[in-house]
Coordinates of C-alpha atoms in Angstrom, one line a residue:
X1 CA -34.8 2.7 7.7
X2 CA -37.7 3.0 5.2
X3 CA -39.8 0.0 4.4
X4 CA -38.1 -1.8 1.5
X5 CA -40.9 -4.3 0.8
X6 CA -42.7 -4.3 -2.5
X7 CA -45.7 -2.6 -1.0
X8 CA -43.5 0.1 0.5
X9 CA -41.8 0.8 -2.8
X10 CA -45.0 0.9 -4.7
X11 CA -46.1 3.6 -2.2
X12 CA -43.1 5.6 -3.4
X13 CA -44.9 5.8 -6.8
X14 CA -47.7 7.8 -5.2
X15 CA -45.3 10.5 -4.1
X16 CA -45.9 13.6 -6.4
X17 CA -42.1 14.3 -6.2
X18 CA -41.5 11.0 -8.0
X19 CA -44.0 11.4 -10.9
X20 CA -41.6 13.2 -13.2
X21 CA -38.8 10.7 -12.6
X22 CA -41.2 7.8 -13.5
X23 CA -42.3 9.7 -16.7
X24 CA -38.6 10.0 -17.7
X25 CA -37.8 6.4 -17.6
X26 CA -37.7 6.3 -21.4
X27 CA -39.3 4.2 -24.1
X28 CA -37.0 1.2 -23.8
X29 CA -39.1 -0.6 -21.3
X30 CA -40.6 -4.0 -22.3
X31 CA -44.4 -4.3 -22.6
X32 CA -45.1 -0.6 -21.8
X33 CA -48.8 -1.2 -22.5
X34 CA -49.1 -3.9 -19.9
X35 CA -50.3 -2.6 -16.5
X36 CA -48.5 -5.5 -14.6
X37 CA -45.3 -4.9 -16.6
X38 CA -45.5 -1.2 -15.8
X39 CA -45.9 -1.8 -12.1
X40 CA -42.8 -4.0 -12.1
X41 CA -40.8 -1.5 -14.1
X42 CA -41.8 1.4 -11.9
X43 CA -41.1 -0.5 -8.7
X44 CA -37.6 -1.5 -10.0
X45 CA -37.0 2.0 -11.2
X46 CA -37.8 3.5 -7.7
X47 CA -35.5 0.9 -6.0
X48 CA -32.7 1.8 -8.4
X49 CA -33.4 5.6 -8.0
X50 CA -32.9 5.3 -4.3
X51 CA -29.8 3.0 -4.5
X52 CA -27.3 5.8 -3.8
X53 CA -28.9 6.5 -0.4
X54 CA -30.1 2.9 0.3
X55 CA -27.0 0.9 -0.3
X56 CA -25.9 0.5 3.3
X57 CA -22.6 -1.3 3.1
X58 CA -21.4 0.9 0.2
X59 CA -22.1 4.1 2.0
X60 CA -21.1 2.8 5.5
X61 CA -17.7 4.3 6.5
X62 CA -17.9 3.0 10.0
X63 CA -15.9 -0.3 9.8
X64 CA -13.3 1.2 12.2
X65 CA -16.2 2.2 14.5
X66 CA -17.6 -1.3 14.3
X67 CA -14.2 -2.8 15.3
X68 CA -14.0 -0.3 18.2
X69 CA -17.2 -1.9 19.5
X70 CA -15.5 -5.4 19.6
X71 CA -16.7 -6.9 22.9
X72 CA -14.3 -9.6 24.2
X73 CA -16.8 -10.5 26.9
X74 CA -19.5 -11.6 24.5
X75 CA -19.6 -14.6 22.1
X76 CA -19.2 -14.0 18.4
X77 CA -22.2 -16.2 17.4
X78 CA -25.6 -17.4 18.7
X79 CA -25.0 -20.9 20.0
X80 CA -28.7 -21.9 19.5
X81 CA -28.1 -21.7 15.7
X82 CA -25.4 -24.4 15.9
X83 CA -26.6 -27.8 14.4
X84 CA -25.3 -29.6 17.6
X85 CA -26.6 -27.1 20.1
X86 CA -29.0 -29.6 21.8
X87 CA -26.5 -32.5 21.9
X88 CA -25.1 -33.5 25.4
X89 CA -21.5 -33.3 24.2
X90 CA -22.0 -29.6 23.3
X91 CA -24.0 -28.8 26.5
X92 CA -21.3 -30.4 28.7
X93 CA -18.3 -28.7 26.9
X94 CA -16.2 -26.1 28.8
X95 CA -16.9 -22.4 28.4
X96 CA -13.5 -21.9 26.8
X97 CA -14.2 -24.6 24.1
X98 CA -17.6 -23.2 23.4
X99 CA -16.3 -19.7 22.9
X100 CA -13.7 -21.1 20.6
X101 CA -16.3 -22.9 18.5
X102 CA -18.6 -19.9 18.4
X103 CA -15.8 -17.8 17.0
X104 CA -15.3 -20.4 14.3
X105 CA -19.0 -20.4 13.7
X106 CA -18.6 -16.7 12.9
X107 CA -15.9 -17.6 10.4
X108 CA -18.0 -20.3 8.8
X109 CA -21.0 -18.0 8.5
X110 CA -18.9 -15.2 6.8
X111 CA -17.0 -17.6 4.5
X112 CA -20.4 -19.0 3.4
X113 CA -21.5 -15.4 2.7
X114 CA -18.4 -14.9 0.6
X115 CA -18.9 -18.0 -1.5
X116 CA -22.6 -17.2 -2.0
X117 CA -21.8 -13.7 -3.3
X118 CA -19.0 -14.8 -5.5
X119 CA -20.2 -18.2 -6.8
X120 CA -24.0 -18.0 -6.6
X121 CA -25.2 -14.3 -7.0
X122 CA -22.5 -12.6 -9.0
X123 CA -22.5 -15.0 -12.0
X124 CA -26.3 -14.4 -12.4
X125 CA -25.8 -10.6 -12.2
X126 CA -23.0 -10.8 -14.7
X127 CA -25.3 -12.8 -17.1
X128 CA -27.9 -10.1 -16.8
X129 CA -25.4 -7.3 -17.4
X130 CA -24.1 -9.2 -20.4
X131 CA -27.7 -9.6 -21.8
X132 CA -27.5 -13.4 -21.6
X133 CA -30.9 -13.9 -19.8
X134 CA -34.1 -13.3 -21.8
X135 CA -36.5 -10.7 -20.5
X136 CA -33.7 -8.9 -18.6
X137 CA -31.7 -7.3 -21.4
X138 CA -33.2 -3.8 -21.1
X139 CA -31.3 -0.8 -19.6
X140 CA -33.2 -0.8 -16.3
X141 CA -32.5 -4.5 -15.6
X142 CA -28.8 -4.1 -16.4
X143 CA -28.5 -1.0 -14.3
X144 CA -30.1 -2.7 -11.3
X145 CA -28.0 -5.8 -11.8
X146 CA -24.9 -3.6 -11.9
X147 CA -25.9 -1.7 -8.7
X148 CA -26.6 -5.0 -6.9
X149 CA -23.2 -6.3 -8.1
X150 CA -21.5 -3.4 -6.4
X151 CA -23.5 -4.2 -3.2
X152 CA -22.5 -7.8 -3.3
X153 CA -18.8 -6.9 -3.8
X154 CA -19.0 -4.7 -0.8
X155 CA -20.6 -7.5 1.2
X156 CA -17.8 -9.7 0.2
X157 CA -15.2 -7.2 1.3
X158 CA -17.1 -6.7 4.6
X159 CA -17.2 -10.5 5.2
X160 CA -13.4 -10.8 4.4
X161 CA -12.7 -8.0 7.0
X162 CA -15.1 -9.5 9.5
X163 CA -13.3 -12.9 9.3
X164 CA -9.9 -11.3 9.7
X165 CA -10.9 -9.1 12.7
X166 CA -12.3 -12.0 14.6
X167 CA -9.4 -14.3 13.6
X168 CA -6.9 -11.8 15.0
X169 CA -8.9 -10.8 18.1
X170 CA -9.5 -14.5 19.0
X171 CA -6.2 -15.8 17.8
X172 CA -7.9 -18.5 15.7
X173 CA -5.1 -19.5 13.4
X174 CA -5.8 -20.7 9.8
X175 CA -8.1 -23.5 8.7
X176 CA -8.8 -24.0 5.0
X177 CA -12.5 -24.9 4.9
X178 CA -14.0 -27.6 2.6
X179 CA -16.7 -26.7 0.1
X180 CA -20.1 -25.7 1.4
X181 CA -23.0 -28.0 0.6
X182 CA -24.9 -25.2 -1.3
X183 CA -21.9 -24.6 -3.6
X184 CA -21.1 -28.3 -3.9
X185 CA -24.7 -29.2 -4.8
X186 CA -25.1 -26.6 -7.5
X187 CA -21.7 -27.5 -9.1
X188 CA -22.7 -31.2 -9.0
X189 CA -25.9 -30.7 -10.9
X190 CA -24.2 -28.3 -13.4
X191 CA -21.5 -30.9 -14.1
X192 CA -23.9 -33.8 -14.4
X193 CA -26.4 -32.3 -16.7
X194 CA -23.9 -30.4 -18.9
X195 CA -26.7 -28.3 -20.4
X196 CA -26.0 -24.6 -20.8
X197 CA -29.6 -23.6 -20.9
X198 CA -30.6 -25.7 -17.8
X199 CA -27.5 -24.5 -16.0
X200 CA -28.6 -20.9 -16.5
X201 CA -32.0 -21.7 -15.0
X202 CA -30.4 -23.6 -12.1
X203 CA -28.2 -20.6 -11.3
X204 CA -31.2 -18.3 -11.5
X205 CA -33.2 -20.6 -9.1
X206 CA -30.3 -20.9 -6.6
X207 CA -29.7 -17.1 -6.7
X208 CA -33.4 -16.4 -6.3
X209 CA -33.5 -18.6 -3.2
X210 CA -30.3 -17.2 -1.7
X211 CA -31.4 -13.5 -2.2
X212 CA -35.0 -14.0 -0.9
X213 CA -34.1 -16.3 2.0
X214 CA -31.0 -14.8 3.6
X215 CA -32.5 -11.7 5.1
X216 CA -34.7 -13.7 7.5
X217 CA -31.6 -15.6 8.7
X218 CA -29.7 -12.3 9.1
X219 CA -32.6 -10.8 11.0
X220 CA -32.2 -13.3 13.9
X221 CA -28.5 -12.5 14.4
X222 CA -28.8 -8.8 13.8
X223 CA -31.3 -8.5 16.7
X224 CA -29.4 -10.7 19.1
X225 CA -28.1 -8.3 21.7
X226 CA -26.2 -11.1 23.6
X227 CA -23.5 -11.5 20.9
X228 CA -20.4 -9.4 20.2
X229 CA -21.5 -5.9 19.2
X230 CA -19.0 -5.9 16.3
X231 CA -20.6 -9.1 14.9
X232 CA -24.2 -7.9 15.4
X233 CA -23.6 -4.5 13.7
X234 CA -21.8 -6.1 10.8
X235 CA -24.7 -8.4 10.2
X236 CA -27.3 -5.6 10.5
X237 CA -25.5 -3.6 7.8
X238 CA -25.6 -6.6 5.5
X239 CA -29.3 -7.4 6.3
X240 CA -30.5 -3.9 5.3
X241 CA -29.1 -4.3 1.8
X242 CA -30.5 -7.8 1.4
X243 CA -34.0 -6.7 2.2
X244 CA -33.9 -4.6 -1.0
X245 CA -32.1 -7.3 -3.0
X246 CA -35.0 -9.8 -2.3
X247 CA -37.4 -7.3 -3.9
X248 CA -35.0 -6.7 -6.8
X249 CA -34.7 -10.4 -7.6
X250 CA -38.5 -10.8 -7.3
X251 CA -39.1 -8.0 -9.7
X252 CA -36.5 -9.1 -12.2
X253 CA -37.8 -12.7 -12.1
X254 CA -41.2 -11.4 -13.0
X255 CA -39.7 -9.9 -16.2
X256 CA -37.6 -13.1 -17.0
X257 CA -40.2 -15.8 -16.3
X258 CA -42.7 -14.9 -19.1
X259 CA -39.9 -15.0 -21.6
X260 CA -39.1 -18.7 -20.7
X261 CA -40.6 -21.6 -22.5
X262 CA -43.1 -23.8 -20.6
X263 CA -40.4 -26.5 -20.2
X264 CA -37.9 -23.8 -18.9
X265 CA -40.4 -22.5 -16.4
X266 CA -41.1 -25.9 -15.0
X267 CA -37.4 -26.6 -14.6
X268 CA -36.8 -23.3 -12.8
X269 CA -39.7 -24.0 -10.4
X270 CA -38.6 -27.5 -9.8
X271 CA -35.1 -26.3 -8.8
X272 CA -36.4 -23.8 -6.2
X273 CA -37.1 -26.4 -3.4
X274 CA -33.8 -28.1 -4.2
X275 CA -32.0 -24.8 -3.7
X276 CA -33.9 -24.2 -0.4
X277 CA -32.6 -27.6 0.9
X278 CA -29.1 -26.9 -0.2
X279 CA -29.1 -23.5 1.5
X280 CA -30.6 -24.9 4.7
X281 CA -27.9 -27.6 5.0
X282 CA -26.5 -28.0 8.5
X283 CA -23.0 -28.3 7.0
X284 CA -22.2 -31.3 9.2
X285 CA -19.3 -32.3 6.9
X286 CA -17.7 -28.9 7.1
X287 CA -18.3 -28.8 10.9
X288 CA -16.7 -32.2 11.3
X289 CA -13.6 -30.9 9.6
X290 CA -13.4 -27.8 11.8
X291 CA -14.1 -29.6 15.1
X292 CA -11.5 -32.2 14.2
X293 CA -8.9 -29.5 13.6
X294 CA -9.6 -27.8 17.0
X295 CA -9.8 -31.2 18.8
X296 CA -13.3 -30.8 20.1
X297 CA -14.0 -33.8 22.4
X298 CA -16.2 -36.6 21.0
X299 CA -17.1 -34.6 17.9
X300 CA -17.4 -37.6 15.6
X301 CA -19.9 -39.3 17.9
X302 CA -21.8 -36.1 18.3
X303 CA -22.1 -35.3 14.5
X304 CA -22.9 -39.0 13.7
X305 CA -25.8 -39.0 16.1
X306 CA -27.1 -35.7 14.8
X307 CA -26.8 -37.0 11.2
X308 CA -28.8 -40.1 12.1
X309 CA -31.5 -38.1 13.8
X310 CA -31.8 -35.5 11.0
X311 CA -35.1 -35.6 9.2
X312 CA -35.9 -34.4 5.7
X313 CA -38.3 -31.7 7.1
X314 CA -36.7 -28.3 7.4
X315 CA -37.5 -26.7 10.7
X316 CA -34.7 -24.2 11.2
X317 CA -35.2 -21.6 8.5
X318 CA -37.9 -19.3 7.2
X319 CA -38.2 -20.0 3.5
X320 CA -41.4 -17.9 3.0
X321 CA -39.4 -15.5 0.8
X322 CA -38.8 -18.0 -2.0
X323 CA -42.4 -19.2 -1.7
X324 CA -43.6 -15.6 -2.1
X325 CA -41.3 -15.1 -5.2
X326 CA -42.6 -18.3 -6.8
X327 CA -46.3 -17.6 -6.2
X328 CA -45.7 -14.1 -7.5
X329 CA -44.9 -15.6 -10.9
X330 CA -48.5 -16.8 -11.0
X331 CA -47.8 -20.5 -10.8
X332 CA -49.1 -23.4 -8.7
X333 CA -45.9 -24.5 -6.9
X334 CA -47.4 -27.0 -4.4
X335 CA -46.4 -30.1 -6.4
X336 CA -42.8 -28.9 -6.8
X337 CA -42.4 -28.3 -3.1
X338 CA -44.3 -31.4 -1.9
X339 CA -42.1 -33.6 -4.1
X340 CA -39.2 -32.4 -2.0
X341 CA -41.1 -32.8 1.3
X342 CA -41.5 -29.1 1.8
X343 CA -44.6 -27.4 3.0
X344 CA -45.9 -24.1 1.5
X345 CA -45.2 -21.5 4.2
X346 CA -46.1 -17.8 4.2

């Protein structure tokens, strides 16, 4: 797969074959006389131009082939990513119980993907498409948002299928999961402040974090050859699309941010570290519900001890993506991150 980083896409602009396409973008771009704005426009244009070939999940017709690779002899999830991996109760659990829990971990991961796509990302894309966000009302922004919306819908379908296949293969039964902390936390703030303008900025911040953070998380699972091939291949297809989406959100935010007031900019930046913490939640409340349903031994004691030992410092995820996005807006973000006990990582 070609490099989908911003640098890689800017390199596309140097290709003589693409010059005519760039010149034909039309006169509807914002701030055409600004060199920075033109670079953003051109980069977004080239990402959109290559969407038909780049959109992995949309073009991938191999779901049946993935299912044919289902490996009953391998686990469905990486156990080191479980929040209770180091706890003695987990370490002493039987292989059968561990396998059962890891299959549920796959369900939990995919259900979270579904909720992020439907409740976090798509509402922001819809707002751009409907010209409700300043700075992103031009044709190119709406086109890119529409293409990304299609991607996310396919990701949702892929996650629904992935849950169903593992549920059937592992005979998991049905558990209605409680709300994820990311979704719950965003809803809580939206309901409490009841401010339409701030809610739009909050949604933008949460979507920005989700789209620029998730690919590093997917990268770990997609390269884990020890897990079920079906699960690994499914994650890898998702990962390739999200690499491009991170750049798309970064580019669109560079168009939106200058159109916000100083107060709006500060609120958006202040919510980025909050969204990082929400995304990084260990979901102990949700896990407690699942472990109780499957009668995992001593799960209450295990989760209680983990909760008591949990520190405010995030040490399990790479959130350099959101940091890069925020710094790319030309702002000093240190105070916003330090206020939430987060370091600036690159």
